[in-house]
Amino acid sequence: MEAVARQRQAKTVIWSVIFLGAACFAFSASRPSPALQDIHFWLLALITICIGPRCSVKIPRVKSQITISETFIFLSMLVFDGEAAILLATVEGFCTSLRISKKNLNHLFNASVLAVSYSLTVWTLRFLFGSIVTLPHSRNPAIFISAICVMSVMQYVGNSGLIALCVALRAGQPLWHTWRQNYLYTSLTYIAGASAAAIITKLVWAVGFYVVVATTPIIGIVYFTYYFYLKNAETQAKQVEQAQCHIEELSRHIAEQERISLELQQSKEHFRHAAFHDALTGLPNRALLTDHLKLAIERAKRRTDHYFAILFIDLDRFKNINDSLGHSTGDKLLIALARRVEECLRPIDTVARLGGDEFAILLDGLEDPDDAIRVAERIQLELTHPFNLSGNEVYTTASIGIALSTTGYEHPENLLRDADIAMYRAKENGKDRYELFDTIMHARAVALLQLENDLRRAIERHEFTVHYQPIIALDNDRLSGFEALVRWEHPERGLVFPSEFISLAEETGLITEIGQWVLRESCQQVRQWQRKAPMNRPLTLSVNLSSKQFTQRNLIEQVTLILEETDFDPRCLRLEITESVVMENAEKATTMLKQLRDLGVHLSIDDFGTGYSSLSYLHRFPVTTLKIDRSFISRMGAGDENLEIVRTIMTLGNNLGMDVIAEGVETKEQLAQLRALKCNYGQGYLFSRPINSELAEKFVLERAQGQTVISTLMDEPMLDETVLAQTTSVEYVN
């Protein structure tokens, strides 16, 4: 929540700068400027835009770069006055942003920063010294020098200050810390640029304007000389630092290595075909791995350049191998895997079996933390080759979590925990991959545990509620029924949407109890509306069935009991099942669907088109309705392939005697296309977002009285782009 708040604050500042920059640009453009009639100004502008940004130098240790554009813009200010400089700086910033960024918001922000900062500089100079173009002719050199100093300082403060403010808000750091760390060194470039502009201005008045063309290569040479100076200084600093470290460590290195080798050898000899090894694979077990981890942690404490890492490995779909080929083959796979992993490692590394199909690897004494990633990639490459087990060719993949010592650890348990968290993230992101642990993962795991505890209490405390989204008959705009959607009224977080807790409820098995409550509550509610507002065709109710609910043995008994308790006509109930749930076991699903259909309940395939339904099975299912997934509706356009998909689903439904419901109808254009395709029903924000029972009842009563109630309740989407702030002289790299 804090990170979201910071992002919103940063976006507010960004848009404020954009609006202020637009005002500065418009004001400058509205003031008459003789410079715009001067061909010399346009020549200077061409040099600034085409050459300036391409002569850049990165500053060591900070995320910044300098260009020679500032020199030319300062020159335009002194020769052609302030408005010319503001307009030129804004255009140059926009053009430079186009070259290095693809985000429109970045272009506007970069140009606006320059418009604001140069406006601040121009008007400060005018306030203190009067007309800017007369400054080079001042008979008092002190006045001209003072003006140059003010010009460089004001431009530096304005430019880098606005960038630093946005970066600090996004990173949650103090403004002064961000400014000092990233932009303090850039002050020299402004002083140098202003000084060079002052010298060239004097030459222009003494020799002529075309001295600018002659001095441009000289300025470029100076900048590139500075570039090589910085590179050499950085290289020398590193060499000195490395030499000092080498001298300090060399005397202790041999003795320490001998002691470590002796300790490691003694440890291996002490624990070898004893209780600290896995009986199946012969690998070290968790206890021995923990002992080696303790040694690695102690070494890292004594030497800051000592790196190590833990790789947590879990085979993907290992249970399928056990179930299909037997546990004996599964054991052989684990043994073969252990040998293959050992071949990918160095003698000083430790691979351990933690239990089941879980392995952990300690990579000790790494030269670079990135070496851990290369080992993970090597292991996954090895697993692309099949295992030959008792005549069976077996393929398997692995999810790998990596925890690096650079994070800083005191206890081995924390390392294993974090590597395990990263491994589960790899599984969540598609398996057969690796993930590096970061603190966000740990926070997410803690938050997930808290959410699970809250979810269990939510059932006991009756914190769930049902929202209803109308389903409209598209031929006559008649209210056909509602889809029931569960919501969680969290006592602290407020309204929680299903996307945040349904997957967790499925994983923990709580979805069964929640699903029963939703079905009972919505049947009871809709039955009340049917009594209050009788219609020619009674209101229908659509309720989702999760995969856990659908595979319950007593599902038929539960549905029957709820229908009897609520006195709800089964012909008005439509149970929705996704394609994937139905196709996981088509034969078993057919039996369950027929039993539900025998109750009189209507059945619907939800999100149709996104799964892997087989047309050979579809006609065998006792399904009455297909629901077209919202992704096809949202991208539906004339001549678009999504329109053809919708047309195909409509034709399929009509040929099989099924009704078709379009989800996610949000625009009148989509509604017109669906009506042209003879789609039966639609639901979406064009008609109404999901609403609570009170608003839904009002919807029902007004419909019963013949009124048309269509509420478009869409909120403006929040900007979620990552802002990359860049200017001609300061670049922030995300």
CSV table of C-alpha atoms in Angstrom, one decimal, residues 301-606:
chain,number,residue,atom,x,y,z
A,301,LYS,CA,31.4,-12.3,7.7
A,302,ARG,CA,35.2,-12.3,7.8
A,303,ARG,CA,35.6,-11.4,4.1
A,304,THR,CA,33.4,-9.0,2.3
A,305,ASP,CA,34.4,-10.3,-1.1
A,306,HIS,CA,33.3,-13.9,-0.2
A,307,TYR,CA,30.1,-14.8,-2.0
A,308,PHE,CA,28.0,-17.9,-1.8
A,309,ALA,CA,24.5,-18.9,-2.9
A,310,ILE,CA,21.8,-21.5,-2.3
A,311,LEU,CA,19.8,-23.1,-5.1
A,312,PHE,CA,16.6,-24.7,-4.1
A,313,ILE,CA,15.4,-27.3,-6.7
A,314,ASP,CA,12.0,-28.9,-7.0
A,315,LEU,CA,11.1,-31.2,-9.8
A,316,ASP,CA,8.0,-30.2,-11.9
A,317,ARG,CA,5.2,-32.8,-12.0
A,318,PHE,CA,7.2,-35.5,-10.1
A,319,LYS,CA,3.9,-36.8,-8.7
A,320,ASN,CA,2.8,-37.7,-12.2
A,321,ILE,CA,5.9,-39.8,-12.7
A,322,ASN,CA,5.3,-41.7,-9.4
A,323,ASP,CA,1.6,-42.2,-10.3
A,324,SER,CA,2.2,-43.4,-13.8
A,325,LEU,CA,5.4,-45.4,-13.6
A,326,GLY,CA,5.5,-46.3,-9.9
A,327,HIS,CA,7.5,-45.2,-6.9
A,328,SER,CA,10.4,-47.4,-7.8
A,329,THR,CA,10.9,-45.6,-11.1
A,330,GLY,CA,10.5,-42.3,-9.2
A,331,ASP,CA,13.3,-43.3,-6.8
A,332,LYS,CA,15.6,-44.2,-9.8
A,333,LEU,CA,14.8,-40.7,-11.3
A,334,LEU,CA,15.9,-39.0,-8.0
A,335,ILE,CA,19.2,-41.0,-8.0
A,336,ALA,CA,19.9,-40.2,-11.6
A,337,LEU,CA,19.1,-36.6,-11.1
A,338,ALA,CA,21.5,-36.4,-8.1
A,339,ARG,CA,24.3,-37.8,-10.2
A,340,ARG,CA,23.5,-35.4,-13.1
A,341,VAL,CA,23.4,-32.4,-10.8
A,342,GLU,CA,26.8,-33.3,-9.3
A,343,GLU,CA,28.3,-33.2,-12.7
A,344,CYS,CA,27.3,-29.6,-13.1
A,345,LEU,CA,29.1,-28.5,-9.9
A,346,ARG,CA,32.6,-28.0,-8.5
A,347,PRO,CA,34.2,-30.2,-5.9
A,348,ILE,CA,33.8,-27.5,-3.2
A,349,ASP,CA,30.1,-27.2,-3.8
A,350,THR,CA,27.5,-29.2,-1.8
A,351,VAL,CA,24.3,-30.7,-3.2
A,352,ALA,CA,21.8,-32.1,-0.7
A,353,ARG,CA,18.5,-33.9,-0.8
A,354,LEU,CA,16.0,-32.2,1.6
A,355,GLY,CA,13.3,-34.8,1.1
A,356,GLY,CA,10.9,-36.0,-1.6
A,357,ASP,CA,11.9,-34.3,-4.9
A,358,GLU,CA,13.5,-31.3,-3.2
A,359,PHE,CA,17.2,-30.6,-3.5
A,360,ALA,CA,19.4,-27.8,-2.4
A,361,ILE,CA,22.9,-26.7,-3.6
A,362,LEU,CA,25.4,-24.6,-1.8
A,363,LEU,CA,27.7,-22.8,-4.2
A,364,ASP,CA,30.5,-21.5,-2.0
A,365,GLY,CA,33.4,-19.1,-2.9
A,366,LEU,CA,31.8,-17.6,-6.0
A,367,GLU,CA,33.8,-15.0,-7.8
A,368,ASP,CA,30.6,-13.2,-8.9
A,369,PRO,CA,27.0,-13.6,-7.6
A,370,ASP,CA,25.9,-14.0,-11.3
A,371,ASP,CA,27.7,-17.4,-11.3
A,372,ALA,CA,24.7,-18.8,-9.4
A,373,ILE,CA,22.5,-18.0,-12.3
A,374,ARG,CA,24.8,-19.7,-14.7
A,375,VAL,CA,24.8,-22.9,-12.6
A,376,ALA,CA,21.0,-22.8,-12.5
A,377,GLU,CA,20.9,-22.4,-16.3
A,378,ARG,CA,23.4,-25.3,-16.7
A,379,ILE,CA,21.2,-27.6,-14.6
A,380,GLN,CA,18.1,-26.8,-16.5
A,381,LEU,CA,20.0,-27.4,-19.8
A,382,GLU,CA,21.0,-30.8,-18.5
A,383,LEU,CA,17.4,-31.6,-17.7
A,384,THR,CA,16.4,-31.1,-21.3
A,385,HIS,CA,18.0,-34.6,-22.0
A,386,PRO,CA,15.8,-37.6,-21.1
A,387,PHE,CA,16.5,-40.1,-18.4
A,388,ASN,CA,16.5,-43.8,-19.3
A,389,LEU,CA,15.0,-45.6,-16.4
A,390,SER,CA,14.4,-49.4,-16.7
A,391,GLY,CA,13.6,-49.0,-20.4
A,392,ASN,CA,11.4,-45.9,-19.9
A,393,GLU,CA,12.5,-42.6,-21.4
A,394,VAL,CA,11.5,-40.0,-18.8
A,395,TYR,CA,11.6,-36.2,-19.3
A,396,THR,CA,11.4,-33.8,-16.4
A,397,THR,CA,12.0,-30.2,-15.6
A,398,ALA,CA,12.8,-28.3,-12.5
A,399,SER,CA,11.9,-25.0,-10.8
A,400,ILE,CA,14.8,-23.4,-9.1
A,401,GLY,CA,14.9,-20.7,-6.4
A,402,ILE,CA,18.2,-18.8,-5.8
A,403,ALA,CA,19.1,-16.9,-2.6
A,404,LEU,CA,22.4,-14.9,-2.7
A,405,SER,CA,24.7,-14.2,0.3
A,406,THR,CA,24.8,-10.5,-0.8
A,407,THR,CA,21.4,-10.1,0.9
A,408,GLY,CA,23.0,-10.6,4.2
A,409,TYR,CA,22.2,-13.6,6.4
A,410,GLU,CA,22.9,-14.7,10.0
A,411,HIS,CA,21.1,-18.1,10.1
A,412,PRO,CA,21.1,-21.0,7.5
A,413,GLU,CA,17.3,-21.5,8.0
A,414,ASN,CA,16.7,-18.0,6.6
A,415,LEU,CA,18.7,-18.8,3.5
A,416,LEU,CA,16.8,-22.0,2.8
A,417,ARG,CA,13.5,-20.3,3.5
A,418,ASP,CA,14.2,-17.5,1.0
A,419,ALA,CA,15.5,-19.9,-1.7
A,420,ASP,CA,12.3,-22.0,-1.1
A,421,ILE,CA,10.1,-18.8,-1.6
A,422,ALA,CA,11.9,-18.0,-4.8
A,423,MET,CA,11.4,-21.6,-6.0
A,424,TYR,CA,7.6,-21.3,-5.5
A,425,ARG,CA,7.6,-18.1,-7.4
A,426,ALA,CA,9.3,-19.9,-10.3
A,427,LYS,CA,6.5,-22.5,-10.2
A,428,GLU,CA,3.8,-19.8,-10.1
A,429,ASN,CA,5.4,-18.1,-13.1
A,430,GLY,CA,5.2,-21.2,-15.3
A,431,LYS,CA,7.7,-23.8,-13.9
A,432,ASP,CA,10.9,-24.9,-15.7
A,433,ARG,CA,12.6,-21.7,-14.8
A,434,TYR,CA,14.6,-20.0,-12.0
A,435,GLU,CA,13.9,-17.0,-9.9
A,436,LEU,CA,16.2,-14.8,-7.7
A,437,PHE,CA,14.9,-14.1,-4.2
A,438,ASP,CA,14.2,-10.5,-3.2
A,439,THR,CA,12.7,-9.0,-0.1
A,440,ILE,CA,9.4,-8.4,-1.9
A,441,MET,CA,9.0,-12.1,-2.2
A,442,HIS,CA,9.3,-12.6,1.5
A,443,ALA,CA,6.9,-9.8,2.2
A,444,ARG,CA,4.5,-11.4,-0.2
A,445,ALA,CA,4.8,-14.7,1.5
A,446,VAL,CA,4.1,-13.1,4.9
A,447,ALA,CA,1.2,-11.2,3.4
A,448,LEU,CA,-0.2,-14.4,1.9
A,449,LEU,CA,0.0,-16.2,5.2
A,450,GLN,CA,-1.8,-13.3,6.9
A,451,LEU,CA,-4.4,-13.3,4.1
A,452,GLU,CA,-5.0,-17.0,4.6
A,453,ASN,CA,-5.6,-16.5,8.4
A,454,ASP,CA,-7.9,-13.6,7.6
A,455,LEU,CA,-9.8,-15.7,5.1
A,456,ARG,CA,-10.4,-18.5,7.6
A,457,ARG,CA,-11.8,-15.9,10.1
A,458,ALA,CA,-13.8,-14.3,7.4
A,459,ILE,CA,-16.0,-17.4,7.0
A,460,GLU,CA,-16.6,-17.5,10.8
A,461,ARG,CA,-17.4,-13.8,11.0
A,462,HIS,CA,-19.6,-13.7,7.9
A,463,GLU,CA,-17.6,-11.1,6.2
A,464,PHE,CA,-18.5,-12.2,2.6
A,465,THR,CA,-21.2,-10.6,0.5
A,466,VAL,CA,-22.6,-11.1,-2.9
A,467,HIS,CA,-22.7,-8.6,-5.7
A,468,TYR,CA,-24.9,-9.0,-8.7
A,469,GLN,CA,-24.2,-8.1,-12.3
A,470,PRO,CA,-27.2,-7.9,-14.6
A,471,ILE,CA,-27.5,-10.1,-17.7
A,472,ILE,CA,-29.5,-8.3,-20.5
A,473,ALA,CA,-31.4,-9.9,-23.4
A,474,LEU,CA,-30.0,-8.0,-26.4
A,475,ASP,CA,-33.0,-8.4,-28.6
A,476,ASN,CA,-35.3,-6.2,-26.4
A,477,ASP,CA,-33.0,-4.8,-23.6
A,478,ARG,CA,-34.9,-7.0,-21.1
A,479,LEU,CA,-33.4,-7.9,-17.8
A,480,SER,CA,-32.9,-11.6,-18.0
A,481,GLY,CA,-31.1,-12.3,-14.7
A,482,PHE,CA,-27.9,-11.8,-12.7
A,483,GLU,CA,-24.5,-13.3,-12.2
A,484,ALA,CA,-23.6,-13.7,-8.5
A,485,LEU,CA,-20.1,-12.6,-7.7
A,486,VAL,CA,-18.6,-13.0,-4.2
A,487,ARG,CA,-16.9,-10.0,-2.5
A,488,TRP,CA,-15.1,-9.9,0.8
A,489,GLU,CA,-15.7,-7.0,3.2
A,490,HIS,CA,-12.4,-7.1,5.1
A,491,PRO,CA,-12.6,-5.2,8.4
A,492,GLU,CA,-9.3,-3.4,7.8
A,493,ARG,CA,-8.7,-3.5,4.0
A,494,GLY,CA,-12.3,-2.8,3.0
A,495,LEU,CA,-13.7,-4.4,-0.2
A,496,VAL,CA,-11.5,-7.3,-1.4
A,497,PHE,CA,-12.1,-8.6,-4.9
A,498,PRO,CA,-12.0,-12.3,-5.9
A,499,SER,CA,-8.8,-12.0,-7.8
A,500,GLU,CA,-7.0,-11.5,-4.5
A,501,PHE,CA,-8.4,-14.4,-2.6
A,502,ILE,CA,-10.1,-17.0,-4.8
A,503,SER,CA,-6.9,-18.8,-5.8
A,504,LEU,CA,-5.8,-19.0,-2.2
A,505,ALA,CA,-9.3,-20.3,-1.2
A,506,GLU,CA,-8.9,-23.0,-3.9
A,507,GLU,CA,-5.4,-23.9,-2.7
A,508,THR,CA,-6.5,-24.2,1.0
A,509,GLY,CA,-9.9,-25.9,0.2
A,510,LEU,CA,-11.9,-23.0,1.7
A,511,ILE,CA,-13.5,-22.4,-1.7
A,512,THR,CA,-15.9,-25.3,-1.0
A,513,GLU,CA,-17.5,-23.6,2.0
A,514,ILE,CA,-17.4,-20.2,0.3
A,515,GLY,CA,-19.0,-21.6,-2.8
A,516,GLN,CA,-21.9,-23.2,-0.9
A,517,TRP,CA,-22.5,-20.0,1.0
A,518,VAL,CA,-22.6,-18.0,-2.3
A,519,LEU,CA,-25.1,-20.4,-3.9
A,520,ARG,CA,-27.4,-20.4,-0.9
A,521,GLU,CA,-27.3,-16.6,-0.4
A,522,SER,CA,-27.8,-15.7,-4.1
A,523,CYS,CA,-30.7,-18.3,-4.5
A,524,GLN,CA,-32.4,-16.9,-1.5
A,525,GLN,CA,-32.0,-13.3,-2.7
A,526,VAL,CA,-33.1,-13.8,-6.3
A,527,ARG,CA,-36.1,-15.8,-5.0
A,528,GLN,CA,-37.2,-12.7,-3.0
A,529,TRP,CA,-36.9,-10.5,-6.1
A,530,GLN,CA,-39.0,-13.0,-8.1
A,531,ARG,CA,-41.7,-12.7,-5.5
A,532,LYS,CA,-41.5,-8.9,-5.3
A,533,ALA,CA,-41.4,-8.3,-9.0
A,534,PRO,CA,-43.1,-11.1,-11.0
A,535,MET,CA,-42.2,-11.1,-14.7
A,536,ASN,CA,-43.3,-13.1,-17.7
A,537,ARG,CA,-40.0,-14.9,-17.6
A,538,PRO,CA,-38.6,-15.3,-14.1
A,539,LEU,CA,-35.2,-13.9,-13.2
A,540,THR,CA,-32.3,-16.3,-13.8
A,541,LEU,CA,-29.3,-16.7,-11.6
A,542,SER,CA,-25.8,-17.6,-12.8
A,543,VAL,CA,-23.3,-18.9,-10.2
A,544,ASN,CA,-19.7,-20.0,-10.8
A,545,LEU,CA,-18.5,-23.5,-9.8
A,546,SER,CA,-14.8,-23.8,-9.0
A,547,SER,CA,-12.8,-26.9,-9.9
A,548,LYS,CA,-12.8,-28.0,-6.3
A,549,GLN,CA,-16.6,-27.8,-6.1
A,550,PHE,CA,-17.1,-29.5,-9.4
A,551,THR,CA,-15.0,-32.5,-8.3
A,552,GLN,CA,-16.8,-33.0,-5.0
A,553,ARG,CA,-18.6,-36.3,-4.7
A,554,ASN,CA,-21.6,-34.8,-2.8
A,555,LEU,CA,-22.0,-31.8,-5.2
A,556,ILE,CA,-25.4,-33.1,-6.4
A,557,GLU,CA,-26.7,-33.5,-2.8
A,558,GLN,CA,-25.5,-30.0,-1.9
A,559,VAL,CA,-27.2,-28.3,-4.9
A,560,THR,CA,-30.4,-30.2,-4.2
A,561,LEU,CA,-30.5,-29.3,-0.6
A,562,ILE,CA,-29.9,-25.5,-1.3
A,563,LEU,CA,-32.6,-25.5,-3.9
A,564,GLU,CA,-35.0,-27.0,-1.5
A,565,GLU,CA,-34.1,-24.7,1.4
A,566,THR,CA,-34.4,-21.6,-0.7
A,567,ASP,CA,-37.5,-22.7,-2.7
A,568,PHE,CA,-35.6,-21.8,-5.8
A,569,ASP,CA,-36.7,-23.1,-9.2
A,570,PRO,CA,-33.8,-25.2,-10.6
A,571,ARG,CA,-34.8,-24.0,-14.2
A,572,CYS,CA,-33.8,-20.5,-13.2
A,573,LEU,CA,-30.3,-21.5,-12.0
A,574,ARG,CA,-27.4,-21.5,-14.4
A,575,LEU,CA,-24.2,-23.1,-13.0
A,576,GLU,CA,-21.0,-21.9,-14.8
A,577,ILE,CA,-17.9,-24.1,-15.3
A,578,THR,CA,-14.8,-23.1,-17.1
A,579,GLU,CA,-13.5,-25.0,-20.2
A,580,SER,CA,-10.4,-26.2,-18.4
A,581,VAL,CA,-12.4,-27.8,-15.5
A,582,VAL,CA,-14.6,-29.6,-18.0
A,583,MET,CA,-11.8,-30.9,-20.2
A,584,GLU,CA,-9.4,-32.1,-17.4
A,585,ASN,CA,-11.5,-35.3,-17.3
A,586,ALA,CA,-14.1,-35.1,-20.0
A,587,GLU,CA,-15.7,-38.5,-19.3
A,588,LYS,CA,-16.2,-37.8,-15.6
A,589,ALA,CA,-17.3,-34.3,-16.3
A,590,THR,CA,-20.0,-35.5,-18.7
A,591,THR,CA,-21.4,-37.7,-15.9
A,592,MET,CA,-21.5,-34.9,-13.4
A,593,LEU,CA,-23.0,-32.5,-15.9
A,594,LYS,CA,-25.8,-34.9,-16.8
A,595,GLN,CA,-26.6,-35.4,-13.1
A,596,LEU,CA,-26.9,-31.6,-12.6
A,597,ARG,CA,-29.0,-31.3,-15.7
A,598,ASP,CA,-31.3,-34.0,-14.4
A,599,LEU,CA,-32.1,-31.7,-11.5
A,600,GLY,CA,-33.4,-29.1,-14.0
A,601,VAL,CA,-30.4,-26.9,-13.6
A,602,HIS,CA,-29.0,-25.1,-16.7
A,603,LEU,CA,-25.3,-25.4,-17.4
A,604,SER,CA,-22.9,-22.9,-18.9
A,605,ILE,CA,-19.3,-23.0,-20.1
A,606,ASP,CA,-17.6,-19.9,-18.8
